[in-house]
Short mmCIF file of C-alpha atoms in Angstrom, two decimals:
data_model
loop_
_atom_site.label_atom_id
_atom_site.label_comp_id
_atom_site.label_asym_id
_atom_site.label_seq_id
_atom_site.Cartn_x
_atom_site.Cartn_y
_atom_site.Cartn_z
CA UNK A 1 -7.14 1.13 31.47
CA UNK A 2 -5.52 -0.50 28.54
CA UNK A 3 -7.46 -0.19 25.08
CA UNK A 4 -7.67 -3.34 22.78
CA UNK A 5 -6.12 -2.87 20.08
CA UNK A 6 -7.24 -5.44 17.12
CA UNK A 7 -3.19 -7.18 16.43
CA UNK A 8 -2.38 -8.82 12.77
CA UNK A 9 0.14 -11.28 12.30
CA UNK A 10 2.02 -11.49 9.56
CA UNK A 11 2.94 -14.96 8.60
CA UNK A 12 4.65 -16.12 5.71
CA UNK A 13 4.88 -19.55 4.25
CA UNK A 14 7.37 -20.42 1.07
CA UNK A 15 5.28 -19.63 -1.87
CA UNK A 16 2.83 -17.19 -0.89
CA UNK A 17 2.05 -13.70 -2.24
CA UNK A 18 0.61 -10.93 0.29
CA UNK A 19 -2.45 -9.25 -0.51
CA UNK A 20 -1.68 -6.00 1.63
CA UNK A 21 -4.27 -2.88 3.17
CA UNK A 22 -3.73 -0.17 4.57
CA UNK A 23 -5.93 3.08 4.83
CA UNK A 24 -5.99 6.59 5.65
CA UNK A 25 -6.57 7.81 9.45
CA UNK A 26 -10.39 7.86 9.86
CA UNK A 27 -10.61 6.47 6.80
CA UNK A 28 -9.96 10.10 5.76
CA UNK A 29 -9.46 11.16 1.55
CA UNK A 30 -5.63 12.01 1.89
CA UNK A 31 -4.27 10.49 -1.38
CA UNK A 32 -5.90 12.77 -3.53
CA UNK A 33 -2.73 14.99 -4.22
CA UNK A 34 -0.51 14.62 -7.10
CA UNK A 35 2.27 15.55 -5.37
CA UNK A 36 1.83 13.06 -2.25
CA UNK A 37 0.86 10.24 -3.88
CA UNK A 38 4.15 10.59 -6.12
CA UNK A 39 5.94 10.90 -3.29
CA UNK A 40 4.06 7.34 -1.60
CA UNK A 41 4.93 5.58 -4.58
CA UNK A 42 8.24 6.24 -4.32
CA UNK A 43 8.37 5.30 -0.46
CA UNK A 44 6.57 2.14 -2.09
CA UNK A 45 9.34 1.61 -4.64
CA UNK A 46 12.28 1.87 -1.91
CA UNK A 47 10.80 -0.50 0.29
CA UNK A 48 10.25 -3.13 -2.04
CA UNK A 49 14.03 -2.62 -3.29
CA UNK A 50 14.87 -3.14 0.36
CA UNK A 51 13.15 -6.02 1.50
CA UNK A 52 13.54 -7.98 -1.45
CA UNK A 53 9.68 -7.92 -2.65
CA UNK A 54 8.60 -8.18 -6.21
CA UNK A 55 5.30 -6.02 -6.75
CA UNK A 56 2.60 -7.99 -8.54
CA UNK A 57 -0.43 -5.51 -8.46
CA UNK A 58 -1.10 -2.21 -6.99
CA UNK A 59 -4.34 0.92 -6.47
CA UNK A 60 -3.85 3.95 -4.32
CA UNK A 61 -7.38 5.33 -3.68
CA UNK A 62 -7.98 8.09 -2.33
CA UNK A 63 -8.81 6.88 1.29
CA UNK A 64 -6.47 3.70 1.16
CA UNK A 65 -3.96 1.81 -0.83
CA UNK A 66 -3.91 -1.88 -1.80
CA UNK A 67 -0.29 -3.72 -2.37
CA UNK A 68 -0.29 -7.91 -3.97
CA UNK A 69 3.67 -8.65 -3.54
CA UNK A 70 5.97 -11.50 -3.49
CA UNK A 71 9.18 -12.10 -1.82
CA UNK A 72 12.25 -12.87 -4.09
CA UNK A 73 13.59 -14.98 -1.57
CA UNK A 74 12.75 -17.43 1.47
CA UNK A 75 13.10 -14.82 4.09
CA UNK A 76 9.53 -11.97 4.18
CA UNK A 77 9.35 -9.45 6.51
CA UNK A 78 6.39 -7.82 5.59
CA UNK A 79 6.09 -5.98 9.04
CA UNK A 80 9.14 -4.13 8.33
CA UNK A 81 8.67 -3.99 4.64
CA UNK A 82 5.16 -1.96 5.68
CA UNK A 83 6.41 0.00 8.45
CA UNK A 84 9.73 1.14 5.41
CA UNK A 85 6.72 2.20 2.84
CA UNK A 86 4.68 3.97 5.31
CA UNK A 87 6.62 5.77 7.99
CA UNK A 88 8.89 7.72 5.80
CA UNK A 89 6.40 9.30 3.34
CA UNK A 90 3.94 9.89 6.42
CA UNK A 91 6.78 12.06 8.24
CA UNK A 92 7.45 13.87 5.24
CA UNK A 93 3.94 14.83 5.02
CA UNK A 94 3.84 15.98 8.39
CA UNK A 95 6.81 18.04 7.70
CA UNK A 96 5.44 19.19 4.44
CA UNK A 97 1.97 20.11 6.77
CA UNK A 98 3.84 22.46 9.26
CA UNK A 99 6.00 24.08 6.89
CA UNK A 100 3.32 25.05 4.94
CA UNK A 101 1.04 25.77 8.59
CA UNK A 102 -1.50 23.43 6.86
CA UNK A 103 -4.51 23.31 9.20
CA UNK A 104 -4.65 19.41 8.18
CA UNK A 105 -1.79 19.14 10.30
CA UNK A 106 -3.72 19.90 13.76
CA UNK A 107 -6.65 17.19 12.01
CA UNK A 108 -4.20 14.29 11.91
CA UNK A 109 -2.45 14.81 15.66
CA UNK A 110 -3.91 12.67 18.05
CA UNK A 111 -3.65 12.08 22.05
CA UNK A 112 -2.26 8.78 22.18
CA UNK A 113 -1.96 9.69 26.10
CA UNK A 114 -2.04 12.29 28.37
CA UNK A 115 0.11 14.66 27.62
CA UNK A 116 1.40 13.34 24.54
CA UNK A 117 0.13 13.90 20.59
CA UNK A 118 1.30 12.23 18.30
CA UNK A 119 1.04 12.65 13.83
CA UNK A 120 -1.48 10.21 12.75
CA UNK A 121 -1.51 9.75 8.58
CA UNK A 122 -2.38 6.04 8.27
CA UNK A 123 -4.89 4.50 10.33
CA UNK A 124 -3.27 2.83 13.19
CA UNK A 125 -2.48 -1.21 12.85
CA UNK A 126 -1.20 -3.32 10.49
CA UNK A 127 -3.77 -3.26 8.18
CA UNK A 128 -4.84 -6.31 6.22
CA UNK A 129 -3.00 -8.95 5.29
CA UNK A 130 -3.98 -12.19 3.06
CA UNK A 131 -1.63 -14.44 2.49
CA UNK A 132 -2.51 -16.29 -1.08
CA UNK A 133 -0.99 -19.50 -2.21
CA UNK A 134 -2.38 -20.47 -5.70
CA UNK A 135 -2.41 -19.05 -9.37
CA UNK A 136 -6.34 -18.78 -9.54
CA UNK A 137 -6.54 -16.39 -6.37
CA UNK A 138 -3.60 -14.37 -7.44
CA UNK A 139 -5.74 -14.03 -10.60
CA UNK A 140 -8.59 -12.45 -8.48
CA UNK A 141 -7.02 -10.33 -6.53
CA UNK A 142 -5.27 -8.49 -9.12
CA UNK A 143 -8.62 -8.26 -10.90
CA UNK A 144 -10.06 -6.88 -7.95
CA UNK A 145 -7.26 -4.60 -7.12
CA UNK A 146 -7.88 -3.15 -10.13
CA UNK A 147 -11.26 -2.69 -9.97
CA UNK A 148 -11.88 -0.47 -7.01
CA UNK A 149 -12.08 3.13 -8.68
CA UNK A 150 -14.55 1.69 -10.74
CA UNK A 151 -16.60 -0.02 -8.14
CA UNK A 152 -15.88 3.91 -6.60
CA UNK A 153 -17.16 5.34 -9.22
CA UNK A 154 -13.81 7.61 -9.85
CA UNK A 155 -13.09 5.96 -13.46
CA UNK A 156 -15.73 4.17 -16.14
CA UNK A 157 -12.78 1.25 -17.11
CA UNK A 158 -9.79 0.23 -14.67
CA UNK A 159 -6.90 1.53 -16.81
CA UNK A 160 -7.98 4.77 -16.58
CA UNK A 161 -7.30 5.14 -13.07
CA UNK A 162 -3.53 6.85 -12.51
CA UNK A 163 -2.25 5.00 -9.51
CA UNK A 164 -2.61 1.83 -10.56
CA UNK A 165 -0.82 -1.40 -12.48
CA UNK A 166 -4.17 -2.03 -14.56
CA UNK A 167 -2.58 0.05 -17.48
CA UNK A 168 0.92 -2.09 -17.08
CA UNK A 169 -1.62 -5.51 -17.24
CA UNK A 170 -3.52 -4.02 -19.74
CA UNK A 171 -0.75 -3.06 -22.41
CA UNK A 172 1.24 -6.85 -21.70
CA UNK A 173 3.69 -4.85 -19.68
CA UNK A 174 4.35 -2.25 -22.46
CA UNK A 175 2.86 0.51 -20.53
CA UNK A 176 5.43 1.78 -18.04
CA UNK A 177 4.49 5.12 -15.71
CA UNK A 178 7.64 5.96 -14.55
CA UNK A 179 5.52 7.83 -11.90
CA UNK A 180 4.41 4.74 -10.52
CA UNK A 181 6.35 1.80 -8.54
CA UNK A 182 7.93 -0.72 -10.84
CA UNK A 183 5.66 -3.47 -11.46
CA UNK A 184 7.11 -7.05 -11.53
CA UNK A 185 4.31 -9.27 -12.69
CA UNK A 186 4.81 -12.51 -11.62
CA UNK A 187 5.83 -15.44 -13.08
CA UNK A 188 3.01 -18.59 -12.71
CA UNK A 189 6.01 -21.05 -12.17
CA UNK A 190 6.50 -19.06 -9.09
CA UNK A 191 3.95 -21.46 -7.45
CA UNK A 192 5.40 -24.57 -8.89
CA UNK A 193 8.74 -23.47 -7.24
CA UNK A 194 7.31 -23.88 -3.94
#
């Protein structure tokens, strides 16, 4: 019996930003640690570097992260850029989780089949994935994105929240967290150019 999985496509069309999704297994609170989510934002960084994206906005919550990003040239691969943020940081949790005999470890292995288990960090599927083609809904999104840990109820005002560019937009760019992933901005002729 096959199981239906729910399949995204990513598209890309010249002159579109990706508003990108992607949550926890179970929708479980696993970005809550210093240490990991230093080590995401890194895996963040890297893949942008390597598949050519600029990143526009940014929030890791606790249960799931939210990425706005642009490609720097024609070619996007946003599959691949996911799958080069994700997988690397997941297996070094898992590592991190046995070496340490971390009973989180057994909590995140799932059957995929019989006889075979498999680590599961990030909830399985592409996520979400909104293509968006116009200054004013850029705009939103990034207002949005920024809002979530106070529509949580984890900070009172946006820039207070750690892992997130609301600080950067805040301060005009002035604020840099050399903890975080560099934030690009974008430049609003970037939609004229298409």
């Amino acid at each position: 019996m096959t199981k239906n999985r729910k399949q995204i496509r990513h598209y890309h069309e010249p002159g579109d930003c990706h508003e990108l999704t992607f949550s926890c297994y179970q929708n479980k609170t696993l970005l809550n640690n210093v240490d990991w989510n230093l080590m995401l934002c890194q895996s963040i960084d890297r893949a942008l570097v390597r598949y050519d994206l600029g990143l526009i906005a940014f929030v890791i919550m606790p249960n799931h992260v939210h990425l706005l990003v642009y490609p720097k040239q024609q070619e996007c691969q946003i599959d691949r850029f996911l799958s080069a943020a994700k997988r690397p940081f997941s297996y070094r949790i898992k590592q991190l989780l046995a070496q340490a005999e971390d009973p989180l470890l057994d909590e995140l292995m799932i059957r995929d089949r019989p006889g075979n288990t498999t680590f599961r960090f990030w909830q399985e599927g592409a996520g979400y994935d909104r293509n968006l083609s116009s200054r004013k809904v850029v705009e939103a999104s990034i207002s949005y994105i920024h809002l979530n840990p106070v529509r949580k109820g984890l900070v009172d005002q946006a820039r207070d929240w750690k892992w997130s560019s609301a600080r950067w937009y805040e301060s005009e760019g002035q604020i840099v967290d050399s903890d975080l992933p560099v934030i690009s901005g974008l430049s609003w002729d970037f939609f004229e150019a298409s």
